[in-house]
Short mmCIF file of C-alpha atoms in Angstrom, two decimals:
data_model
loop_
_atom_site.label_atom_id
_atom_site.label_comp_id
_atom_site.label_asym_id
_atom_site.label_seq_id
_atom_site.Cartn_x
_atom_site.Cartn_y
_atom_site.Cartn_z
CA PRO A 299 94.48 57.64 81.04
CA ALA A 300 94.89 61.16 82.40
CA SER A 301 91.15 61.94 82.24
CA HIS A 302 90.35 59.19 84.82
CA ARG A 303 92.52 60.67 87.59
CA GLU A 304 90.89 62.89 90.19
CA TRP A 305 93.97 65.17 90.47
CA GLU A 306 96.92 65.58 88.12
CA VAL A 307 100.14 67.29 89.17
CA GLY A 308 102.78 68.15 86.61
CA ALA A 309 105.80 70.21 85.69
CA SER A 310 106.65 71.98 82.44
CA ILE A 311 109.65 73.46 80.67
CA PHE A 312 108.97 75.87 77.81
CA GLY A 313 110.41 78.51 75.52
CA PHE A 314 108.86 81.19 73.33
CA GLY A 315 109.51 83.99 70.85
CA ASN A 316 107.67 87.28 70.57
CA GLY A 317 107.39 90.36 68.40
CA ASN A 318 107.19 93.94 69.67
CA PHE A 319 105.47 96.61 67.61
CA ILE A 320 104.90 99.94 69.35
CA GLU A 321 103.09 102.59 67.33
CA GLN A 322 102.52 106.20 68.30
CA PRO A 323 99.97 106.35 71.13
CA LYS A 324 96.48 107.50 70.14
CA GLY A 325 95.88 111.08 71.13
CA ALA A 326 99.61 111.91 71.11
CA ASP A 327 100.82 115.21 69.67
CA LYS A 328 101.28 114.47 65.96
CA ASP A 329 103.66 117.43 65.58
CA GLU A 330 106.24 115.78 67.86
CA PRO A 331 108.52 113.24 66.17
CA TYR A 332 107.84 109.64 67.17
CA PRO A 333 110.20 106.88 66.05
CA GLY A 334 107.87 103.88 66.21
CA PHE A 335 109.50 100.72 67.50
CA ALA A 336 109.71 97.13 66.31
CA GLY A 337 111.78 94.19 67.47
CA ALA A 338 111.94 90.59 68.57
CA GLY A 339 112.47 88.86 71.85
CA GLY A 340 111.92 85.62 73.63
CA GLY A 341 112.45 83.64 76.76
CA GLY A 342 111.65 80.49 78.63
CA GLY A 343 110.79 79.08 81.98
CA ILE A 344 109.43 76.34 84.18
CA GLY A 345 105.99 75.71 85.59
CA LEU A 346 104.27 73.63 88.25
CA GLY A 347 100.58 72.90 87.96
CA ALA A 348 97.67 70.90 89.28
CA MET A 349 94.47 70.01 87.36
CA TRP A 350 91.24 68.56 88.71
CA ARG A 351 89.91 65.83 86.38
CA GLY A 352 91.86 67.44 83.53
CA THR A 353 89.43 70.34 83.29
CA ILE A 354 90.33 73.12 85.72
CA GLY A 355 93.54 73.94 87.54
CA LEU A 356 96.20 76.38 88.65
CA GLU A 357 99.73 76.78 87.34
CA LEU A 358 102.61 78.78 88.81
CA GLN A 359 105.42 79.66 86.40
CA ILE A 360 108.83 81.31 86.61
CA ILE A 361 109.82 82.93 83.32
CA LYS A 362 112.87 84.88 82.11
CA SER A 363 112.17 87.11 79.10
CA GLN A 364 114.11 89.48 76.86
CA GLU A 365 112.41 92.21 74.80
CA ASN A 366 114.16 94.29 72.15
CA ALA A 367 112.91 97.12 69.94
CA GLU A 368 114.45 99.66 67.58
CA GLY A 369 113.12 102.88 66.08
CA ALA A 370 114.42 105.85 64.09
CA LEU A 371 113.85 109.60 64.12
CA ASN A 372 114.56 111.52 60.89
CA PHE A 373 115.88 115.08 61.18
CA ASP A 374 117.32 117.55 58.67
CA PHE A 375 120.83 116.70 59.90
CA GLY A 376 120.33 112.93 59.72
CA THR A 377 118.68 109.93 61.31
CA VAL A 378 118.86 109.06 64.99
CA THR A 379 118.41 105.37 65.76
CA LEU A 380 116.97 104.44 69.14
CA GLN A 381 117.35 100.97 70.63
CA MET A 382 115.57 99.56 73.66
CA ASP A 383 116.14 96.29 75.43
CA GLN A 384 114.89 94.94 78.73
CA SER A 385 115.07 91.59 80.44
CA SER A 386 112.56 90.65 83.13
CA TRP A 387 111.52 87.89 85.47
CA HIS A 388 107.82 86.98 85.33
CA ILE A 389 105.87 84.97 87.89
CA PRO A 390 102.39 84.29 86.50
CA LEU A 391 99.76 82.47 88.51
CA ILE A 392 97.22 81.26 85.99
CA LEU A 393 93.84 79.58 86.10
CA LYS A 394 93.50 76.99 83.33
CA ILE A 395 90.29 75.59 81.86
CA ALA A 396 90.95 72.63 79.57
CA ALA A 397 89.30 69.94 77.48
CA PRO A 398 89.87 66.63 79.35
CA THR A 399 91.69 64.73 76.61
CA ASN A 400 94.34 62.01 76.94
CA SER A 401 97.19 63.24 74.72
CA VAL A 402 96.96 66.84 73.46
CA ARG A 403 94.89 69.07 75.74
CA PRO A 404 93.70 72.50 74.50
CA PHE A 405 93.22 75.07 77.25
CA LEU A 406 92.31 78.69 77.99
CA PHE A 407 94.11 80.60 80.74
CA VAL A 408 93.87 83.85 82.69
CA GLY A 409 95.68 85.28 85.70
CA PRO A 410 98.03 87.86 87.15
CA ASP A 411 101.62 88.11 85.91
CA PHE A 412 104.00 89.61 88.49
CA VAL A 413 106.84 91.26 86.51
CA PHE A 414 110.27 92.18 87.91
CA PRO A 415 112.37 94.07 85.30
CA GLU A 416 116.16 93.83 85.49
CA ALA A 417 118.60 96.63 84.77
CA SER A 418 119.42 96.94 81.10
CA GLY A 419 122.62 98.18 79.51
CA THR A 420 121.09 101.64 79.19
CA SER A 421 119.91 102.01 82.79
CA ASP A 422 123.30 102.93 84.28
CA PRO A 423 123.22 106.68 85.07
CA ALA A 424 126.86 106.92 83.98
CA SER A 425 125.80 106.00 80.43
CA VAL A 426 123.80 109.20 79.82
CA ARG A 427 125.13 111.12 76.81
CA ILE A 428 124.18 114.16 74.74
CA ILE A 429 123.77 113.71 71.01
CA GLN A 430 125.35 115.78 68.25
CA ALA A 431 122.70 118.18 66.94
CA GLY A 432 123.39 119.74 63.56
CA ALA A 433 126.88 121.06 62.97
CA GLY A 434 127.74 121.35 66.67
CA GLN A 435 129.40 118.62 68.73
CA GLY A 436 127.77 117.36 71.92
CA THR A 437 129.67 116.64 75.11
CA ASN A 438 129.46 113.93 77.72
CA PRO A 439 128.13 115.68 80.85
CA LEU A 440 130.25 113.44 83.08
CA ASN A 441 133.67 114.30 81.64
CA ASP A 442 133.13 116.95 78.90
CA ALA A 443 134.52 114.55 76.26
CA PRO A 444 133.07 114.96 72.73
CA THR A 445 130.45 112.37 71.78
CA THR A 446 127.92 111.74 69.02
CA GLU A 447 125.91 109.03 70.74
CA LEU A 448 122.80 109.15 72.84
CA LYS A 449 122.22 106.67 75.66
CA LEU A 450 119.32 107.36 77.93
CA GLY A 451 118.87 105.58 81.20
CA ALA A 452 115.75 103.50 81.66
CA HIS A 453 114.13 102.94 85.00
CA ALA A 454 111.54 100.19 85.25
CA GLU A 455 109.69 99.22 88.40
CA SER A 456 108.00 95.95 89.22
CA TYR A 457 104.36 95.72 88.18
CA THR A 458 101.47 93.31 87.77
CA ALA A 459 99.72 92.69 84.46
CA TRP A 460 96.87 90.37 83.53
CA THR A 461 97.71 87.59 81.13
CA PHE A 462 95.26 85.52 79.10
CA GLY A 463 95.28 83.29 76.06
CA PHE A 464 95.12 79.71 74.87
CA GLY A 465 97.54 76.85 74.44
CA PHE A 466 98.04 73.12 74.24
CA ASP A 467 99.45 70.70 76.79
CA PHE A 468 101.16 67.60 75.37
CA LEU A 469 100.61 64.95 78.03
CA LEU A 470 103.40 62.42 78.63
CA ASP A 471 103.14 59.53 81.07
CA VAL A 472 106.52 59.56 82.82
#
């Protein structure tokens, strides 16, 4: 049984889904319009880990994720829909504390998550547009062509976040 081994080394493959709900920040100017955002995303990855006596260990993961969100601003001339999407690579290094069971092992985890965002479809500077406001027609600043869409470039830098939570390992003797 797994609980009788001094050290366990394993690999994992996983997938996940997530929900994104971004409300107006506390303390923000309530007179300024804020669209609110909601969306879904997901991803998956691989992990390598080692556990001592099935109770404490480290796991290094490589994860690819995709986050999407949409919001709307209502004006007198109509509604403007805003869409955001971003894919990222994550490399978390997590400390796991687990119950030393033989088949399904519950665990708690905590550790840094090194995040490396990728360019999204809206991050190309050539995609910047001006939106139609009221009765007037906007123009594309790159070629003066009429347009009614708004695409704003996004710039995201790498960062580190702390991750924590709980989960279950399903142990297979292979």
